[in-house]
Amino acid sequence: GYSQFPRSREGLAGAPEWPALRAILPPVRGKRVLDLGSGFGAFCRWAVEEGAIEVTGVDLSRKMIAAARDRGPGLPIHYIEADLETFEPEADTYDLVYSSLAVHYLADFGAFCRKVRRALSPDGRLVFSMEHPIFAARAEPEWMTDASGERVFALRDYAREGERVTNWVVDGIVKYHRKISTVIMTLLASGFAIDAMDEWSPDQVALAANPALTDEIVRPMLLLIAARPVAPATIDPGP
Amino acid sequence: GYSQFPRSREGLAGAPEWPALRAILPPVRGKRVLDLGSGFGAFCRWAVEEGAIEVTGVDLSRKMIAAARDRGPGLPIHYIEADLETFEPEADTYDLVYSSLAVHYLADFGAFCRKVRRALSPDGRLVFSMEHPIFAARAEPEWMTDASGERVFALRDYAREGERVTNWVVDGIVKYHRKISTVIMTLLASGFAIDAMDEWSPDQVALAANPALTDEIVRPMLLLIAARPVAPATIDPGP
């Protein structure tokens, strides 16, 4: 199951995109942090180490929350077992809402954005990662060899948004494909401004350490986004 | 040559993305408009019709500028023959800078963004289209059939940014591939906020009228972006 992935076993060190994600995170010292889809709790523990004053992790899986508690016994982390589709965080409460590889499982990304917007303090930040839409457009990845002998990713259905049923780890997992522009426009419509975007790919050091990452040069698998709340747009009444 | 494309012969009506691009344009009535890469002048003529008070078109091609003048004799459009890489528009002068399918020919997109930022009035807007990075990642498009018999786009080299030499229309045309995230981060670093993004794809009406547009569902070919100037970010000095 999920617990055998490097990112599950080794925590943040097992996630090759972590340095890039960390680069778009605000400082968390003295801040209130909410992690939506906290899994085995690696980010929650990191936030505590970095000096966050309040850390809450939300996950659908009771087993993952139990495992997260086991990995950081006694740490001041508040875990909540809840479905992100229906979980409603308290308004105006968090300085950072973080979410790693969870939003592509949500049927309603707009509802997610709006609830995060409400939950954030005025100077708060949303930082999240998701499956890159190029990767998520297909239910199952397919690789081919093109006419010049190069390894290529067989992209299809990019503009056909909606459900994708995959058999990754567990059969019949439902994910949702959304175009990058839909993700961005949903954030803007929910009262966010875009602060940063990273279509993660490995640098030469990461490639040398893990040659399998060459696939990330062919097509991106991860999209990282940082956003900040803005005041609702005022309508210009004109002259 | 270029003049035989529907978008060249028929102007904006021959560009299937025009309704989507128009949807993210600000009103131009009473505004000063700069079109960078004005080609046969279709957008400049449209801006005049819509009531812009000052319209300037810039293009590298003397032949295209001559053709643009022929298509709208007597119209108050000022055409300038110049290379967009070196052209420097006047500062704080334009309410709208528009550019259609030109920026992927520029070696220095950052310089483009910074000069547009300087040229815009405080309430100005930048609206541009470009080849979508999924499409532009390959020098030449390649289509294949995947294991399930579906037509797929053979994506490669997405994270390898830089020159692409194509033999489209004319041999040896140099284009530049940049990731979407690079385009967005370059705009943000140049003092813009993102207002809108559209990875253009046809709706059912457009598909029925032109079945060849089905390819646009498989992979996007065009990326449309609207951005507005923002004050340079102030550094939060902390507590």
mmCIF file of C-alpha atoms in Angstrom, chain A residues 137 156-164 177 179, chain B residues 217:
data_model
loop_
_atom_site.group_PDB
_atom_site.id
_atom_site.type_symbol
_atom_site.label_atom_id
_atom_site.label_comp_id
_atom_site.label_asym_id
_atom_site.label_seq_id
_atom_site.Cartn_x
_atom_site.Cartn_y
_atom_site.Cartn_z
ATOM 1 C CA ALA A 137 -5.312 13.770 -18.121
ATOM 2 C CA ARG A 156 -4.643 12.560 -24.586
ATOM 3 C CA ASP A 157 -7.919 14.049 -23.353
ATOM 4 C CA TYR A 158 -6.252 17.146 -21.909
ATOM 5 C CA ALA A 159 -9.310 19.325 -22.552
ATOM 6 C CA ARG A 160 -11.753 16.644 -21.388
ATOM 7 C CA GLU A 161 -11.973 17.434 -17.702
ATOM 8 C CA GLY A 162 -13.546 15.246 -15.055
ATOM 9 C CA GLU A 163 -13.286 11.810 -13.486
ATOM 10 C CA ARG A 164 -10.453 9.403 -14.146
ATOM 11 C CA HIS A 177 -8.539 15.918 -14.141
ATOM 12 C CA LYS A 179 -6.666 21.859 -16.850
ATOM 13 C CA ILE B 217 -9.091 18.200 -27.069
#
